[in-house]
Amino acid sequence: MASEEQVNCNQCGANDYTVVFEKAESHHAVELKDKYSAAKGVPCTDQVVRCNRCGLVYINPRTSEDVILESCADGDDEVYFSQAEGRISTFCSGLKWLEKFVPNKGKVLDVGCAAGFFLKVAKENGWDAKGVEPNRWLGEQGRKNYNVDIFSGYFEDAKLEDKSFDVVTMWDVIEHIPKPKEALKEANRVLKENGTLLVSTPDFSSVFAKMFGRRWWFFLSHHLFYFTPKTMGNMLKDSGFEVVKTKLHFQTLEIGYMIKMVKHLSKGGIVSSLCNGAMKVTDAVRLSKVKIPYYASQIDIVAKKVR
């Protein structure tokens, strides 16, 4: 059993919080490499708290940081990689939107780049693209399949030069990082003056989060923080950024894959039964492999480096 540790708020440093969700009973034994895998979809059973001073929502207590980091680096994510085509399509749209805020194509760094899908899209569209990915298996998939430049390890371990990138992207990664504010400051350090940062993350203030409570699909064991536009904006400001634009995030995945993920996270009950019926129907009419864009509670934020 991995040791747990109490953590202070990463935004303001306070140890003053209100419990949002108490620790829940786990009905199945989960290996650490699965608990902190971005693709395994293990529901969160940890205690979720909200800082009484700044409003940041986070897991506390949690598994010790060194164990989390090593677990993230281990194991494979074949489920994630199976949706390559849809994820690449999502990043094509994301890059087009991002380019509206960047005057010229230059050097882009994707932090937590997974199997390099965004890097592939950026490279094919004229960007000098580099990625950082802690999961060794995913990094190797990116290098092997897309011939993209991926550093296997953590952001701070890459030892990148000061002011060396025009753009830094963090697609669905900031909520996984044990110290997100420090990661944003590192992004600020490697960005050129007036450089651009994109952060994509689940929105804890979304209507879906409020509607589903603890059953919200983004309450996952590998998510250590749950941001809102306000708390993300405050952390960006304190890290030397100014928010330029926030929008809803849409991604493209197979219908069958989405239904299976909803069933997996529903923990039984009527939702699981409805998913079983939906899978039979989509398989029968050959729609399970059809890809559709959808909104699931995520936001994209573009910010500029101002100091």
mmCIF file of C-alpha atoms in Angstrom:
data_model
loop_
_atom_site.group_PDB
_atom_site.id
_atom_site.type_symbol
_atom_site.label_atom_id
_atom_site.label_comp_id
_atom_site.label_asym_id
_atom_site.label_seq_id
_atom_site.Cartn_x
_atom_site.Cartn_y
_atom_site.Cartn_z
ATOM 1 C CA MET A 1 0.000 0.000 0.000
ATOM 2 C CA ALA A 2 1.462 3.337 -1.057
ATOM 3 C CA SER A 3 1.779 5.993 1.625
ATOM 4 C CA GLU A 4 -0.485 9.033 1.577
ATOM 5 C CA GLU A 5 0.434 12.611 2.385
ATOM 6 C CA GLN A 6 -1.420 15.781 3.294
ATOM 7 C CA VAL A 7 -0.909 18.568 0.762
ATOM 8 C CA ASN A 8 -1.468 22.302 1.016
ATOM 9 C CA CYS A 9 -3.285 24.261 -1.672
ATOM 10 C CA ASN A 10 -0.981 24.588 -4.685
ATOM 11 C CA GLN A 11 -2.413 28.001 -5.555
ATOM 12 C CA CYS A 12 -2.220 29.937 -2.284
ATOM 13 C CA GLY A 13 -0.344 27.556 0.038
ATOM 14 C CA ALA A 14 -3.118 27.413 2.629
ATOM 15 C CA ASN A 15 -4.025 24.356 4.674
ATOM 16 C CA ASP A 16 -7.616 25.459 5.143
ATOM 17 C CA TYR A 17 -10.246 23.538 3.233
ATOM 18 C CA THR A 18 -13.772 22.186 3.111
ATOM 19 C CA VAL A 19 -14.458 18.603 2.070
ATOM 20 C CA VAL A 20 -16.389 18.443 -1.224
ATOM 21 C CA PHE A 21 -16.536 14.647 -1.409
ATOM 22 C CA GLU A 22 -15.433 12.310 1.349
ATOM 23 C CA LYS A 23 -13.248 9.324 0.574
ATOM 24 C CA ALA A 24 -15.359 6.611 -1.035
ATOM 25 C CA GLU A 25 -15.075 2.867 -0.719
ATOM 26 C CA SER A 26 -13.159 1.180 -3.512
ATOM 27 C CA HIS A 27 -14.786 -2.078 -4.600
ATOM 28 C CA HIS A 28 -11.857 -3.296 -6.663
ATOM 29 C CA ALA A 29 -8.132 -3.494 -6.024
ATOM 30 C CA VAL A 30 -6.323 -1.174 -8.454
ATOM 31 C CA GLU A 31 -2.631 -1.230 -9.267
ATOM 32 C CA LEU A 32 -0.876 2.122 -9.035
ATOM 33 C CA LYS A 33 0.178 1.993 -12.684
ATOM 34 C CA ASP A 34 -3.513 1.758 -13.564
ATOM 35 C CA LYS A 35 -4.673 4.317 -10.992
ATOM 36 C CA TYR A 36 -2.450 7.009 -12.498
ATOM 37 C CA SER A 37 -2.800 5.944 -16.123
ATOM 38 C CA ALA A 38 -4.547 8.605 -18.198
ATOM 39 C CA ALA A 39 -6.386 5.987 -20.258
ATOM 40 C CA LYS A 40 -7.522 3.369 -17.733
ATOM 41 C CA GLY A 41 -10.426 5.491 -16.515
ATOM 42 C CA VAL A 42 -10.269 4.449 -12.849
ATOM 43 C CA PRO A 43 -12.985 6.341 -10.901
ATOM 44 C CA CYS A 44 -11.706 8.598 -8.128
ATOM 45 C CA THR A 45 -12.394 7.346 -4.607
ATOM 46 C CA ASP A 46 -10.072 9.820 -2.844
ATOM 47 C CA GLN A 47 -11.239 12.717 -0.704
ATOM 48 C CA VAL A 48 -11.872 15.885 -2.737
ATOM 49 C CA VAL A 49 -11.509 19.259 -0.992
ATOM 50 C CA ARG A 50 -11.937 22.957 -1.798
ATOM 51 C CA CYS A 51 -9.526 25.601 -0.475
ATOM 52 C CA ASN A 52 -11.405 28.055 1.754
ATOM 53 C CA ARG A 53 -9.096 30.916 0.733
ATOM 54 C CA CYS A 54 -8.835 30.688 -3.069
ATOM 55 C CA GLY A 55 -11.424 28.077 -4.080
ATOM 56 C CA LEU A 56 -9.055 25.569 -5.729
ATOM 57 C CA VAL A 57 -10.429 22.014 -5.689
ATOM 58 C CA TYR A 58 -7.944 19.177 -5.257
ATOM 59 C CA ILE A 59 -7.302 15.694 -3.867
ATOM 60 C CA ASN A 60 -6.209 15.689 -0.212
ATOM 61 C CA PRO A 61 -4.740 13.535 1.205
ATOM 62 C CA ARG A 62 -3.192 11.756 -1.757
ATOM 63 C CA THR A 63 -0.563 9.195 -2.675
ATOM 64 C CA SER A 64 2.964 10.537 -2.181
ATOM 65 C CA GLU A 65 4.276 12.563 -5.105
ATOM 66 C CA ASP A 66 7.220 10.322 -5.927
ATOM 67 C CA VAL A 67 4.937 7.297 -6.217
ATOM 68 C CA ILE A 68 2.533 9.205 -8.489
ATOM 69 C CA LEU A 69 5.345 10.331 -10.780
ATOM 70 C CA GLU A 70 6.829 6.865 -11.136
ATOM 71 C CA SER A 71 3.395 5.324 -11.722
ATOM 72 C CA CYS A 72 2.672 7.818 -14.512
ATOM 73 C CA ALA A 73 5.898 6.841 -16.247
ATOM 74 C CA ASP A 74 5.132 3.112 -16.112
ATOM 75 C CA GLY A 75 2.739 0.922 -18.109
ATOM 76 C CA ASP A 76 1.132 1.164 -21.520
ATOM 77 C CA ASP A 77 -1.934 3.027 -22.773
ATOM 78 C CA GLU A 78 -3.161 0.991 -25.720
ATOM 79 C CA VAL A 79 -6.743 2.137 -25.119
ATOM 80 C CA TYR A 80 -5.678 5.759 -25.571
ATOM 81 C CA PHE A 81 -3.675 4.933 -28.682
ATOM 82 C CA SER A 82 -6.618 3.017 -30.206
ATOM 83 C CA GLN A 83 -8.399 6.339 -30.772
ATOM 84 C CA ALA A 84 -5.514 7.890 -32.715
ATOM 85 C CA GLU A 85 -7.567 8.935 -35.743
ATOM 86 C CA GLY A 86 -10.172 10.789 -33.712
ATOM 87 C CA ARG A 87 -7.602 12.451 -31.483
ATOM 88 C CA ILE A 88 -5.617 13.652 -34.496
ATOM 89 C CA SER A 89 -8.821 15.131 -35.928
ATOM 90 C CA THR A 90 -9.440 16.896 -32.605
ATOM 91 C CA PHE A 91 -5.944 18.399 -32.649
ATOM 92 C CA CYS A 92 -6.367 19.604 -36.235
ATOM 93 C CA SER A 93 -9.281 21.735 -35.028
ATOM 94 C CA GLY A 94 -7.397 22.749 -31.894
ATOM 95 C CA LEU A 95 -4.358 23.918 -33.837
ATOM 96 C CA LYS A 96 -6.483 26.021 -36.207
ATOM 97 C CA TRP A 97 -8.042 27.778 -33.218
ATOM 98 C CA LEU A 98 -4.693 28.260 -31.477
ATOM 99 C CA GLU A 99 -3.119 29.794 -34.597
ATOM 100 C CA LYS A 100 -5.624 32.660 -34.422
ATOM 101 C CA PHE A 101 -3.667 33.976 -31.442
ATOM 102 C CA VAL A 102 -0.156 33.419 -32.790
ATOM 103 C CA PRO A 103 1.160 35.796 -35.503
ATOM 104 C CA ASN A 104 3.740 33.409 -36.970
ATOM 105 C CA LYS A 105 4.477 29.695 -36.899
ATOM 106 C CA GLY A 106 7.576 28.877 -34.886
ATOM 107 C CA LYS A 107 8.631 26.525 -32.102
ATOM 108 C CA VAL A 108 5.905 24.761 -30.118
ATOM 109 C CA LEU A 109 6.334 22.596 -27.033
ATOM 110 C CA ASP A 110 3.584 20.129 -26.084
ATOM 111 C CA VAL A 111 3.810 19.225 -22.386
ATOM 112 C CA GLY A 112 2.346 15.797 -21.648
ATOM 113 C CA CYS A 113 2.243 15.045 -25.360
ATOM 114 C CA ALA A 114 1.229 11.359 -24.906
ATOM 115 C CA ALA A 115 1.757 9.505 -28.221
ATOM 116 C CA GLY A 116 2.526 12.694 -30.138
ATOM 117 C CA PHE A 117 -0.789 13.234 -31.942
ATOM 118 C CA PHE A 118 -0.672 17.017 -31.538
ATOM 119 C CA LEU A 119 3.024 17.047 -32.482
ATOM 120 C CA LYS A 120 2.229 15.185 -35.697
ATOM 121 C CA VAL A 121 -0.463 17.736 -36.601
ATOM 122 C CA ALA A 122 1.736 20.722 -35.720
ATOM 123 C CA LYS A 123 4.736 19.357 -37.625
ATOM 124 C CA GLU A 124 2.647 18.706 -40.742
ATOM 125 C CA ASN A 125 1.373 22.283 -40.571
ATOM 126 C CA GLY A 126 4.787 23.924 -40.545
ATOM 127 C CA TRP A 127 5.626 24.106 -36.840
ATOM 128 C CA ASP A 128 8.941 23.130 -35.255
ATOM 129 C CA ALA A 129 7.373 20.778 -32.712
ATOM 130 C CA LYS A 130 8.828 19.150 -29.594
ATOM 131 C CA GLY A 131 7.093 17.173 -26.852
ATOM 132 C CA VAL A 132 7.659 16.097 -23.259
ATOM 133 C CA GLU A 133 5.977 12.905 -22.039
ATOM 134 C CA PRO A 134 6.583 11.009 -18.764
ATOM 135 C CA ASN A 135 4.996 7.752 -19.924
ATOM 136 C CA ARG A 136 7.785 5.840 -21.601
ATOM 137 C CA TRP A 137 5.514 3.597 -23.674
ATOM 138 C CA LEU A 138 3.516 6.502 -25.113
ATOM 139 C CA GLY A 139 6.652 8.469 -25.932
ATOM 140 C CA GLU A 140 8.060 5.514 -27.835
ATOM 141 C CA GLN A 141 4.803 5.155 -29.801
ATOM 142 C CA GLY A 142 5.067 8.779 -30.907
ATOM 143 C CA ARG A 143 8.659 8.492 -31.996
ATOM 144 C CA LYS A 144 8.056 5.196 -33.810
ATOM 145 C CA ASN A 145 4.771 5.982 -35.547
ATOM 146 C CA TYR A 146 5.042 9.712 -36.281
ATOM 147 C CA ASN A 147 8.774 10.453 -36.186
ATOM 148 C CA VAL A 148 8.248 13.335 -33.763
ATOM 149 C CA ASP A 149 10.683 14.747 -31.201
ATOM 150 C CA ILE A 150 9.618 13.552 -27.727
ATOM 151 C CA PHE A 151 11.645 13.792 -24.528
ATOM 152 C CA SER A 152 10.773 10.871 -22.237
ATOM 153 C CA GLY A 153 10.570 12.296 -18.735
ATOM 154 C CA TYR A 154 9.069 15.156 -16.780
ATOM 155 C CA PHE A 155 8.906 18.782 -17.846
ATOM 156 C CA GLU A 156 11.527 20.059 -15.411
ATOM 157 C CA ASP A 157 13.865 17.187 -16.293
ATOM 158 C CA ALA A 158 14.015 18.233 -19.969
ATOM 159 C CA LYS A 159 16.288 21.193 -19.026
ATOM 160 C CA LEU A 160 14.974 23.351 -21.862
ATOM 161 C CA GLU A 161 16.523 26.732 -22.591
ATOM 162 C CA ASP A 162 15.020 29.982 -21.325
ATOM 163 C CA LYS A 163 12.755 31.808 -23.784
ATOM 164 C CA SER A 164 13.170 29.151 -26.483
ATOM 165 C CA PHE A 165 9.547 28.498 -27.569
ATOM 166 C CA ASP A 166 6.858 30.604 -29.202
ATOM 167 C CA VAL A 167 4.025 28.407 -27.925
ATOM 168 C CA VAL A 168 3.547 25.902 -25.097
ATOM 169 C CA THR A 169 0.503 23.624 -25.049
ATOM 170 C CA MET A 170 -0.896 21.551 -22.186
ATOM 171 C CA TRP A 171 -3.739 19.423 -23.535
ATOM 172 C CA ASP A 172 -5.501 17.567 -20.701
ATOM 173 C CA VAL A 173 -2.403 17.481 -18.531
ATOM 174 C CA ILE A 174 -2.460 20.271 -15.914
ATOM 175 C CA GLU A 175 -4.970 18.376 -13.741
ATOM 176 C CA HIS A 176 -2.581 15.374 -13.573
ATOM 177 C CA ILE A 177 0.473 17.280 -12.319
ATOM 178 C CA PRO A 178 1.207 17.174 -8.557
ATOM 179 C CA LYS A 179 2.395 20.816 -8.637
ATOM 180 C CA PRO A 180 0.562 22.565 -11.499
ATOM 181 C CA LYS A 181 1.580 26.089 -10.519
ATOM 182 C CA GLU A 182 5.237 25.149 -10.757
ATOM 183 C CA ALA A 183 4.588 23.612 -14.200
ATOM 184 C CA LEU A 184 2.986 26.862 -15.378
ATOM 185 C CA LYS A 185 5.983 28.824 -14.131
ATOM 186 C CA GLU A 186 8.262 26.449 -16.036
ATOM 187 C CA ALA A 187 6.159 27.061 -19.151
ATOM 188 C CA ASN A 188 6.589 30.781 -18.588
ATOM 189 C CA ARG A 189 10.359 30.334 -18.304
ATOM 190 C CA VAL A 190 10.742 28.518 -21.638
ATOM 191 C CA LEU A 191 8.390 30.856 -23.516
ATOM 192 C CA LYS A 192 9.669 33.840 -25.455
ATOM 193 C CA GLU A 193 8.479 37.325 -24.547
ATOM 194 C CA ASN A 194 4.740 37.619 -25.290
ATOM 195 C CA GLY A 195 4.686 33.861 -25.965
ATOM 196 C CA THR A 196 1.421 31.926 -26.028
ATOM 197 C CA LEU A 197 0.212 29.203 -23.668
ATOM 198 C CA LEU A 198 -2.760 26.907 -24.259
ATOM 199 C CA VAL A 199 -4.245 24.944 -21.362
ATOM 200 C CA SER A 200 -7.078 22.444 -21.836
ATOM 201 C CA THR A 201 -8.702 20.966 -18.714
ATOM 202 C CA PRO A 202 -12.014 19.665 -17.334
ATOM 203 C CA ASP A 203 -14.242 22.443 -15.935
ATOM 204 C CA PHE A 204 -15.448 21.736 -12.390
ATOM 205 C CA SER A 205 -17.979 24.574 -12.687
ATOM 206 C CA SER A 206 -19.633 23.042 -15.777
ATOM 207 C CA VAL A 207 -23.296 22.097 -15.773
ATOM 208 C CA PHE A 208 -22.356 18.425 -16.141
ATOM 209 C CA ALA A 209 -20.091 18.504 -13.073
ATOM 210 C CA LYS A 210 -22.894 20.054 -11.022
ATOM 211 C CA MET A 211 -25.488 17.657 -12.405
ATOM 212 C CA PHE A 212 -23.591 14.400 -11.846
ATOM 213 C CA GLY A 213 -21.686 15.204 -8.652
ATOM 214 C CA ARG A 214 -19.333 12.403 -7.666
ATOM 215 C CA ARG A 215 -20.461 10.435 -10.731
ATOM 216 C CA TRP A 216 -19.090 13.127 -13.075
ATOM 217 C CA TRP A 217 -16.922 11.276 -15.592
ATOM 218 C CA PHE A 218 -13.890 13.492 -14.939
ATOM 219 C CA PHE A 219 -13.664 12.411 -11.302
ATOM 220 C CA LEU A 220 -10.841 10.026 -12.112
ATOM 221 C CA SER A 221 -8.066 8.698 -9.916
ATOM 222 C CA HIS A 222 -5.325 10.305 -12.016
ATOM 223 C CA HIS A 223 -6.863 13.796 -11.776
ATOM 224 C CA LEU A 224 -5.289 15.536 -8.781
ATOM 225 C CA PHE A 225 -6.893 18.969 -9.374
ATOM 226 C CA TYR A 226 -10.307 20.170 -10.572
ATOM 227 C CA PHE A 227 -10.153 23.654 -12.041
ATOM 228 C CA THR A 228 -12.755 26.231 -12.979
ATOM 229 C CA PRO A 229 -12.150 29.158 -15.357
ATOM 230 C CA LYS A 230 -11.720 31.336 -12.244
ATOM 231 C CA THR A 231 -9.202 29.150 -10.377
ATOM 232 C CA MET A 232 -7.277 28.384 -13.570
ATOM 233 C CA GLY A 233 -7.235 32.085 -14.389
ATOM 234 C CA ASN A 234 -5.894 32.951 -10.927
ATOM 235 C CA MET A 235 -3.117 30.375 -11.212
ATOM 236 C CA LEU A 236 -2.196 31.612 -14.689
ATOM 237 C CA LYS A 237 -2.070 35.210 -13.458
ATOM 238 C CA ASP A 238 0.189 34.293 -10.547
ATOM 239 C CA SER A 239 2.448 32.415 -12.990
ATOM 240 C CA GLY A 240 2.987 35.438 -15.236
ATOM 241 C CA PHE A 241 0.167 35.018 -17.775
ATOM 242 C CA GLU A 242 -2.875 36.958 -18.886
ATOM 243 C CA VAL A 243 -5.910 35.040 -20.136
ATOM 244 C CA VAL A 244 -6.836 36.019 -23.696
ATOM 245 C CA LYS A 245 -9.684 33.648 -24.546
ATOM 246 C CA THR A 246 -11.629 30.747 -23.043
ATOM 247 C CA LYS A 247 -13.874 28.403 -25.009
ATOM 248 C CA LEU A 248 -15.606 25.036 -24.700
ATOM 249 C CA HIS A 249 -13.473 22.109 -25.833
ATOM 250 C CA PHE A 250 -14.862 19.649 -28.385
ATOM 251 C CA GLN A 251 -13.125 16.408 -29.280
ATOM 252 C CA THR A 252 -13.789 13.664 -31.802
ATOM 253 C CA LEU A 253 -13.999 9.991 -30.822
ATOM 254 C CA GLU A 254 -15.804 6.828 -31.937
ATOM 255 C CA ILE A 255 -19.392 6.448 -30.720
ATOM 256 C CA GLY A 256 -18.726 2.920 -29.508
ATOM 257 C CA TYR A 257 -15.648 3.988 -27.551
ATOM 258 C CA MET A 258 -17.559 6.787 -25.823
ATOM 259 C CA ILE A 259 -20.424 4.479 -24.835
ATOM 260 C CA LYS A 260 -17.983 1.951 -23.370
ATOM 261 C CA MET A 261 -16.234 4.668 -21.362
ATOM 262 C CA VAL A 262 -19.556 5.940 -19.961
ATOM 263 C CA LYS A 263 -20.508 2.386 -18.986
ATOM 264 C CA HIS A 264 -17.123 1.842 -17.349
ATOM 265 C CA LEU A 265 -17.469 4.978 -15.249
ATOM 266 C CA SER A 266 -21.157 4.548 -14.381
ATOM 267 C CA LYS A 267 -20.476 1.816 -11.778
ATOM 268 C CA GLY A 268 -23.564 -0.152 -12.734
ATOM 269 C CA GLY A 269 -27.176 0.925 -12.354
ATOM 270 C CA ILE A 270 -29.519 2.323 -14.969
ATOM 271 C CA VAL A 271 -26.775 4.191 -16.859
ATOM 272 C CA SER A 272 -24.844 0.956 -17.357
ATOM 273 C CA SER A 273 -28.011 -0.787 -18.576
ATOM 274 C CA LEU A 274 -28.703 2.037 -21.022
ATOM 275 C CA CYS A 275 -25.135 1.770 -22.315
ATOM 276 C CA ASN A 276 -25.573 -1.960 -22.912
ATOM 277 C CA GLY A 277 -28.657 -1.228 -24.993
ATOM 278 C CA ALA A 278 -26.918 1.582 -26.859
ATOM 279 C CA MET A 279 -23.963 -0.669 -27.718
ATOM 280 C CA LYS A 280 -26.269 -3.312 -29.172
ATOM 281 C CA VAL A 281 -28.064 -0.730 -31.305
ATOM 282 C CA THR A 282 -24.906 0.989 -32.586
ATOM 283 C CA ASP A 283 -23.303 -2.367 -33.392
ATOM 284 C CA ALA A 284 -26.425 -3.532 -35.212
ATOM 285 C CA VAL A 285 -26.627 -0.441 -37.415
ATOM 286 C CA ARG A 286 -22.832 -0.239 -37.807
ATOM 287 C CA LEU A 287 -22.429 3.104 -36.077
ATOM 288 C CA SER A 288 -19.981 2.082 -33.336
ATOM 289 C CA LYS A 289 -16.940 3.125 -35.414
ATOM 290 C CA VAL A 290 -18.452 6.413 -36.557
ATOM 291 C CA LYS A 291 -16.586 9.421 -35.139
ATOM 292 C CA ILE A 292 -18.448 12.443 -33.834
ATOM 293 C CA PRO A 293 -17.400 15.707 -32.159
ATOM 294 C CA TYR A 294 -18.769 16.221 -28.661
ATOM 295 C CA TYR A 295 -18.476 18.466 -25.603
ATOM 296 C CA ALA A 296 -17.964 16.699 -22.283
ATOM 297 C CA SER A 297 -17.181 19.526 -19.770
ATOM 298 C CA GLN A 298 -13.712 20.643 -20.886
ATOM 299 C CA ILE A 299 -12.432 24.150 -21.579
ATOM 300 C CA ASP A 300 -9.555 25.531 -23.646
ATOM 301 C CA ILE A 301 -7.759 28.615 -22.367
ATOM 302 C CA VAL A 302 -5.287 30.722 -24.342
ATOM 303 C CA ALA A 303 -3.022 33.008 -22.333
ATOM 304 C CA LYS A 304 -0.114 35.332 -23.126
ATOM 305 C CA LYS A 305 3.107 35.653 -21.183
ATOM 306 C CA VAL A 306 3.126 39.151 -19.692
ATOM 307 C CA ARG A 307 6.049 38.950 -17.280
#
